[in-house]
Amino acid sequence: MYMYEDYLFLLSPPEAIKQEIARYKKASAKLIGNYKSINSPAHISVHHLERQKPFMAETNLNRIEKSLNELPPVLLHVDGFKFFQHLHNRMTIYAHIRITPAVDEWFTQIKRVLKIRKTIVPHITVTRDVAGPDFERLWPNFRHKKLVEPFWVNELIMLKRETFAYEPQWQHFKIFEFKNKKAMANTAEAILHKQAAADNYIQDQINLF
């Protein structure tokens, strides 16, 4: 009998953005009460693998690590809020990640390394899978918020948990660094990032709801 494991690959934004998203989560809870993702730290999900045999995953890790190390860090921008609609009038509000040709190409490379076939819509969930009436109450507070935050991502984080454990908990398993700093230095976006960071520093905290 094998022990099966689930794996989650994610990108983690810096602390300042995690705190900002946490503030939006708390403000949302004041309006609608507790909801599924309230305690989940801000992250961008890249790939979710369920019911894997652990030794198979381990043999793949070295190959994956080598390929991921060859990728450059990526500059992402949180750019306002959007929402997904699920079945039965359930809704998810998320912080939108701006897609540029450079970002699109970078995610294409990640998909190639991890053998991901589905489309990735990079986003940071704020309120996950809330009922329609709760969404109606929340969305007017999000729709015109001009939250624009640039941030660099230097690594891919891999979490794991036992598939059939009682109340399985995600645990940190491995970190893959994006080491190709040379490719990063060549992008014009590096210059834009410095400018954006300076603008960002001047920008005051946005009032929430």
mmCIF file of N, CA and C in Angstrom, residues 65-145:
data_model
loop_
_atom_site.group_PDB
_atom_site.id
_atom_site.type_symbol
_atom_site.label_atom_id
_atom_site.label_comp_id
_atom_site.label_asym_id
_atom_site.label_seq_id
_atom_site.Cartn_x
_atom_site.Cartn_y
_atom_site.Cartn_z
ATOM 1 N N GLU A 65 14.360 20.864 -10.849
ATOM 2 C CA GLU A 65 15.178 21.900 -10.200
ATOM 3 C C GLU A 65 16.176 22.502 -11.177
ATOM 4 N N LYS A 66 16.827 21.649 -11.955
ATOM 5 C CA LYS A 66 17.829 22.122 -12.908
ATOM 6 C C LYS A 66 17.191 23.094 -13.912
ATOM 7 N N SER A 67 16.008 22.728 -14.425
ATOM 8 C CA SER A 67 15.329 23.580 -15.415
ATOM 9 C C SER A 67 14.846 24.889 -14.801
ATOM 10 N N LEU A 68 14.317 24.829 -13.571
ATOM 11 C CA LEU A 68 13.809 26.043 -12.927
ATOM 12 C C LEU A 68 14.945 26.996 -12.575
ATOM 13 N N ASN A 69 16.101 26.442 -12.215
ATOM 14 C CA ASN A 69 17.265 27.280 -11.904
ATOM 15 C C ASN A 69 17.696 28.110 -13.112
ATOM 16 N N GLU A 70 17.370 27.629 -14.314
ATOM 17 C CA GLU A 70 17.778 28.343 -15.531
ATOM 18 C C GLU A 70 16.822 29.494 -15.885
ATOM 19 N N LEU A 71 15.694 29.587 -15.176
ATOM 20 C CA LEU A 71 14.749 30.684 -15.432
ATOM 21 C C LEU A 71 15.189 31.952 -14.695
ATOM 22 N N PRO A 72 14.867 33.125 -15.255
ATOM 23 C CA PRO A 72 15.170 34.369 -14.548
ATOM 24 C C PRO A 72 14.080 34.678 -13.522
ATOM 25 N N PRO A 73 14.391 35.473 -12.485
ATOM 26 C CA PRO A 73 13.322 36.017 -11.640
ATOM 27 C C PRO A 73 12.360 36.808 -12.532
ATOM 28 N N VAL A 74 11.114 36.953 -12.063
ATOM 29 C CA VAL A 74 10.116 37.648 -12.893
ATOM 30 C C VAL A 74 9.537 38.840 -12.125
ATOM 31 N N LEU A 75 9.284 39.914 -12.851
ATOM 32 C CA LEU A 75 8.646 41.095 -12.275
ATOM 33 C C LEU A 75 7.146 41.008 -12.550
ATOM 34 N N LEU A 76 6.356 40.954 -11.472
ATOM 35 C CA LEU A 76 4.899 40.903 -11.599
ATOM 36 C C LEU A 76 4.291 42.175 -11.012
ATOM 37 N N HIS A 77 3.095 42.507 -11.477
ATOM 38 C CA HIS A 77 2.365 43.652 -10.931
ATOM 39 C C HIS A 77 0.979 43.216 -10.491
ATOM 40 N N VAL A 78 0.653 43.440 -9.224
ATOM 41 C CA VAL A 78 -0.757 43.385 -8.831
ATOM 42 C C VAL A 78 -1.407 44.610 -9.466
ATOM 43 N N ASP A 79 -2.551 44.421 -10.127
ATOM 44 C CA ASP A 79 -3.175 45.531 -10.853
ATOM 45 C C ASP A 79 -4.699 45.476 -10.690
ATOM 46 N N GLY A 80 -5.180 45.979 -9.554
ATOM 47 C CA GLY A 80 -6.621 46.020 -9.301
ATOM 48 C C GLY A 80 -7.211 44.654 -8.977
ATOM 49 N N PHE A 81 -8.537 44.578 -8.995
ATOM 50 C CA PHE A 81 -9.239 43.353 -8.587
ATOM 51 C C PHE A 81 -10.204 42.885 -9.675
ATOM 52 N N LYS A 82 -10.368 41.564 -9.755
ATOM 53 C CA LYS A 82 -11.330 40.955 -10.676
ATOM 54 C C LYS A 82 -12.023 39.809 -9.937
ATOM 55 N N PHE A 83 -12.887 39.081 -10.650
ATOM 56 C CA PHE A 83 -13.536 37.947 -9.978
ATOM 57 C C PHE A 83 -13.752 36.789 -10.948
ATOM 58 N N PHE A 84 -13.817 35.580 -10.365
ATOM 59 C CA PHE A 84 -14.203 34.377 -11.106
ATOM 60 C C PHE A 84 -15.627 34.026 -10.688
ATOM 61 N N GLN A 85 -16.391 33.492 -11.641
ATOM 62 C CA GLN A 85 -17.717 32.974 -11.302
ATOM 63 C C GLN A 85 -17.663 31.456 -11.339
ATOM 64 N N HIS A 86 -18.154 30.806 -10.260
ATOM 65 C CA HIS A 86 -18.188 29.341 -10.196
ATOM 66 C C HIS A 86 -19.631 28.865 -10.367
ATOM 67 N N LEU A 87 -19.828 27.573 -10.295
ATOM 68 C CA LEU A 87 -21.180 27.012 -10.366
ATOM 69 C C LEU A 87 -22.010 27.483 -9.166
ATOM 70 N N HIS A 88 -23.306 27.404 -9.298
ATOM 71 C CA HIS A 88 -24.244 27.702 -8.195
ATOM 72 C C HIS A 88 -24.053 29.098 -7.619
ATOM 73 N N ASN A 89 -23.749 30.042 -8.500
ATOM 74 C CA ASN A 89 -23.649 31.437 -8.073
ATOM 75 C C ASN A 89 -22.639 31.648 -6.938
ATOM 76 N N ARG A 90 -21.536 30.909 -6.997
ATOM 77 C CA ARG A 90 -20.438 31.130 -6.036
ATOM 78 C C ARG A 90 -19.386 31.991 -6.746
ATOM 79 N N MET A 91 -18.743 32.868 -5.997
ATOM 80 C CA MET A 91 -17.816 33.832 -6.607
ATOM 81 C C MET A 91 -16.492 33.896 -5.840
ATOM 82 N N THR A 92 -15.426 34.193 -6.570
ATOM 83 C CA THR A 92 -14.111 34.414 -5.957
ATOM 84 C C THR A 92 -13.587 35.777 -6.416
ATOM 85 N N ILE A 93 -13.244 36.624 -5.444
ATOM 86 C CA ILE A 93 -12.628 37.921 -5.763
ATOM 87 C C ILE A 93 -11.123 37.768 -5.618
ATOM 88 N N TYR A 94 -10.382 38.289 -6.591
ATOM 89 C CA TYR A 94 -8.923 38.131 -6.539
ATOM 90 C C TYR A 94 -8.205 39.398 -6.989
ATOM 91 N N ALA A 95 -6.954 39.524 -6.525
ATOM 92 C CA ALA A 95 -6.073 40.590 -7.008
ATOM 93 C C ALA A 95 -5.504 40.120 -8.348
ATOM 94 N N HIS A 96 -5.709 40.938 -9.364
ATOM 95 C CA HIS A 96 -5.335 40.607 -10.740
ATOM 96 C C HIS A 96 -3.824 40.814 -10.946
ATOM 97 N N ILE A 97 -3.178 39.885 -11.632
ATOM 98 C CA ILE A 97 -1.766 40.041 -12.005
ATOM 99 C C ILE A 97 -1.717 40.473 -13.475
ATOM 100 N N ARG A 98 -1.085 41.613 -13.723
ATOM 101 C CA ARG A 98 -1.010 42.163 -15.083
ATOM 102 C C ARG A 98 -0.233 41.205 -15.996
ATOM 103 N N ILE A 99 -0.801 40.935 -17.160
ATOM 104 C CA ILE A 99 -0.122 40.040 -18.119
ATOM 105 C C ILE A 99 0.496 40.865 -19.244
ATOM 106 N N THR A 100 1.817 40.827 -19.330
ATOM 107 C CA THR A 100 2.556 41.458 -20.433
ATOM 108 C C THR A 100 3.133 40.324 -21.282
ATOM 109 N N PRO A 101 3.644 40.616 -22.473
ATOM 110 C CA PRO A 101 4.278 39.548 -23.260
ATOM 111 C C PRO A 101 5.405 38.853 -22.480
ATOM 112 N N ALA A 102 6.183 39.630 -21.715
ATOM 113 C CA ALA A 102 7.299 39.046 -20.943
ATOM 114 C C ALA A 102 6.776 38.097 -19.868
ATOM 115 N N VAL A 103 5.728 38.496 -19.179
ATOM 116 C CA VAL A 103 5.141 37.656 -18.125
ATOM 117 C C VAL A 103 4.529 36.396 -18.746
ATOM 118 N N ASP A 104 3.849 36.567 -19.851
ATOM 119 C CA ASP A 104 3.220 35.443 -20.555
ATOM 120 C C ASP A 104 4.274 34.411 -20.964
ATOM 121 N N GLU A 105 5.378 34.899 -21.507
ATOM 122 C CA GLU A 105 6.471 34.021 -21.944
ATOM 123 C C GLU A 105 7.078 33.289 -20.752
ATOM 124 N N TRP A 106 7.232 33.990 -19.637
ATOM 125 C CA TRP A 106 7.815 33.395 -18.430
ATOM 126 C C TRP A 106 6.923 32.266 -17.911
ATOM 127 N N PHE A 107 5.603 32.498 -17.871
ATOM 128 C CA PHE A 107 4.693 31.435 -17.415
ATOM 129 C C PHE A 107 4.660 30.271 -18.403
ATOM 130 N N THR A 108 4.839 30.560 -19.690
ATOM 131 C CA THR A 108 4.912 29.493 -20.688
ATOM 132 C C THR A 108 6.094 28.569 -20.384
ATOM 133 N N GLN A 109 7.217 29.174 -19.989
ATOM 134 C CA GLN A 109 8.398 28.372 -19.647
ATOM 135 C C GLN A 109 8.169 27.526 -18.390
ATOM 136 N N ILE A 110 7.532 28.122 -17.387
ATOM 137 C CA ILE A 110 7.208 27.365 -16.156
ATOM 138 C C ILE A 110 6.311 26.173 -16.498
ATOM 139 N N LYS A 111 5.321 26.410 -17.353
ATOM 140 C CA LYS A 111 4.400 25.336 -17.747
ATOM 141 C C LYS A 111 5.149 24.206 -18.451
ATOM 142 N N ARG A 112 6.132 24.597 -19.264
ATOM 143 C CA ARG A 112 6.911 23.588 -19.994
ATOM 144 C C ARG A 112 7.692 22.709 -19.003
ATOM 145 N N VAL A 113 8.317 23.355 -18.035
ATOM 146 C CA VAL A 113 9.132 22.612 -17.051
ATOM 147 C C VAL A 113 8.259 21.674 -16.222
ATOM 148 N N LEU A 114 7.108 22.164 -15.765
ATOM 149 C CA LEU A 114 6.255 21.372 -14.869
ATOM 150 C C LEU A 114 5.236 20.519 -15.630
ATOM 151 N N LYS A 115 5.328 20.573 -16.977
ATOM 152 C CA LYS A 115 4.405 19.794 -17.824
ATOM 153 C C LYS A 115 2.932 20.119 -17.512
ATOM 154 N N ILE A 116 2.644 21.407 -17.437
ATOM 155 C CA ILE A 116 1.270 21.865 -17.168
ATOM 156 C C ILE A 116 0.572 22.097 -18.501
ATOM 157 N N ARG A 117 -0.604 21.503 -18.665
ATOM 158 C CA ARG A 117 -1.328 21.656 -19.929
ATOM 159 C C ARG A 117 -2.391 22.748 -19.847
ATOM 160 N N LYS A 118 -2.931 22.957 -18.643
ATOM 161 C CA LYS A 118 -4.047 23.916 -18.553
ATOM 162 C C LYS A 118 -3.538 25.357 -18.568
ATOM 163 N N THR A 119 -4.434 26.271 -18.841
ATOM 164 C CA THR A 119 -4.112 27.698 -18.830
ATOM 165 C C THR A 119 -3.903 28.164 -17.390
ATOM 166 N N ILE A 120 -2.854 28.946 -17.175
ATOM 167 C CA ILE A 120 -2.653 29.543 -15.852
ATOM 168 C C ILE A 120 -3.134 30.994 -15.917
ATOM 169 N N VAL A 121 -4.046 31.342 -15.013
ATOM 170 C CA VAL A 121 -4.449 32.748 -14.864
ATOM 171 C C VAL A 121 -3.846 33.210 -13.538
ATOM 172 N N PRO A 122 -2.662 33.844 -13.575
ATOM 173 C CA PRO A 122 -2.020 34.190 -12.315
ATOM 174 C C PRO A 122 -2.869 35.191 -11.528
ATOM 175 N N HIS A 123 -3.122 34.877 -10.266
ATOM 176 C CA HIS A 123 -3.949 35.749 -9.440
ATOM 177 C C HIS A 123 -3.682 35.474 -7.962
ATOM 178 N N ILE A 124 -4.054 36.426 -7.118
ATOM 179 C CA ILE A 124 -3.951 36.246 -5.665
ATOM 180 C C ILE A 124 -5.367 36.297 -5.107
ATOM 181 N N THR A 125 -5.847 35.179 -4.605
ATOM 182 C CA THR A 125 -7.220 35.104 -4.101
ATOM 183 C C THR A 125 -7.402 35.978 -2.864
ATOM 184 N N VAL A 126 -8.509 36.701 -2.825
ATOM 185 C CA VAL A 126 -8.873 37.452 -1.613
ATOM 186 C C VAL A 126 -10.017 36.716 -0.915
ATOM 187 N N THR A 127 -11.198 36.668 -1.541
ATOM 188 C CA THR A 127 -12.309 35.914 -0.951
ATOM 189 C C THR A 127 -12.663 34.768 -1.892
ATOM 190 N N ARG A 128 -12.480 33.550 -1.431
ATOM 191 C CA ARG A 128 -12.671 32.372 -2.300
ATOM 192 C C ARG A 128 -14.054 31.764 -2.117
ATOM 193 N N ASP A 129 -14.735 31.530 -3.236
ATOM 194 C CA ASP A 129 -15.944 30.722 -3.248
ATOM 195 C C ASP A 129 -17.007 31.237 -2.269
ATOM 196 N N VAL A 130 -17.338 32.543 -2.375
ATOM 197 C CA VAL A 130 -18.380 33.090 -1.492
ATOM 198 C C VAL A 130 -19.721 33.088 -2.221
ATOM 199 N N ALA A 131 -20.797 33.097 -1.454
ATOM 200 C CA ALA A 131 -22.148 33.060 -2.026
ATOM 201 C C ALA A 131 -22.448 34.363 -2.767
ATOM 202 N N GLY A 132 -23.342 34.265 -3.755
ATOM 203 C CA GLY A 132 -23.709 35.419 -4.580
ATOM 204 C C GLY A 132 -24.059 36.682 -3.785
ATOM 205 N N PRO A 133 -24.955 36.574 -2.773
ATOM 206 C CA PRO A 133 -25.320 37.775 -2.007
ATOM 207 C C PRO A 133 -24.126 38.409 -1.283
ATOM 208 N N ASP A 134 -23.212 37.574 -0.797
ATOM 209 C CA ASP A 134 -22.000 38.097 -0.140
ATOM 210 C C ASP A 134 -21.118 38.825 -1.157
ATOM 211 N N PHE A 135 -21.032 38.242 -2.344
ATOM 212 C CA PHE A 135 -20.260 38.885 -3.410
ATOM 213 C C PHE A 135 -20.855 40.255 -3.743
ATOM 214 N N GLU A 136 -22.175 40.317 -3.842
ATOM 215 C CA GLU A 136 -22.852 41.584 -4.169
ATOM 216 C C GLU A 136 -22.527 42.656 -3.118
ATOM 217 N N ARG A 137 -22.390 42.218 -1.888
ATOM 218 C CA ARG A 137 -22.072 43.145 -0.802
ATOM 219 C C ARG A 137 -20.610 43.611 -0.895
ATOM 220 N N LEU A 138 -19.738 42.707 -1.314
ATOM 221 C CA LEU A 138 -18.293 43.001 -1.328
ATOM 222 C C LEU A 138 -17.837 43.768 -2.567
ATOM 223 N N TRP A 139 -18.322 43.346 -3.723
ATOM 224 C CA TRP A 139 -17.718 43.786 -4.986
ATOM 225 C C TRP A 139 -17.691 45.307 -5.176
ATOM 226 N N PRO A 140 -18.743 46.061 -4.780
ATOM 227 C CA PRO A 140 -18.664 47.521 -4.954
ATOM 228 C C PRO A 140 -17.449 48.140 -4.255
ATOM 229 N N ASN A 141 -16.957 47.490 -3.196
ATOM 230 C CA ASN A 141 -15.785 48.008 -2.476
ATOM 231 C C ASN A 141 -14.470 47.693 -3.186
ATOM 232 N N PHE A 142 -14.504 46.697 -4.082
ATOM 233 C CA PHE A 142 -13.291 46.280 -4.788
ATOM 234 C C PHE A 142 -13.187 46.859 -6.195
ATOM 235 N N ARG A 143 -14.336 47.059 -6.826
ATOM 236 C CA ARG A 143 -14.332 47.229 -8.288
ATOM 237 C C ARG A 143 -13.511 48.425 -8.758
ATOM 238 N N HIS A 144 -13.465 49.508 -7.975
ATOM 239 C CA HIS A 144 -12.736 50.699 -8.441
ATOM 240 C C HIS A 144 -11.403 50.892 -7.725
ATOM 241 N N LYS A 145 -10.999 49.909 -6.905
ATOM 242 C CA LYS A 145 -9.727 50.058 -6.188
ATOM 243 C C LYS A 145 -8.561 49.961 -7.164
#
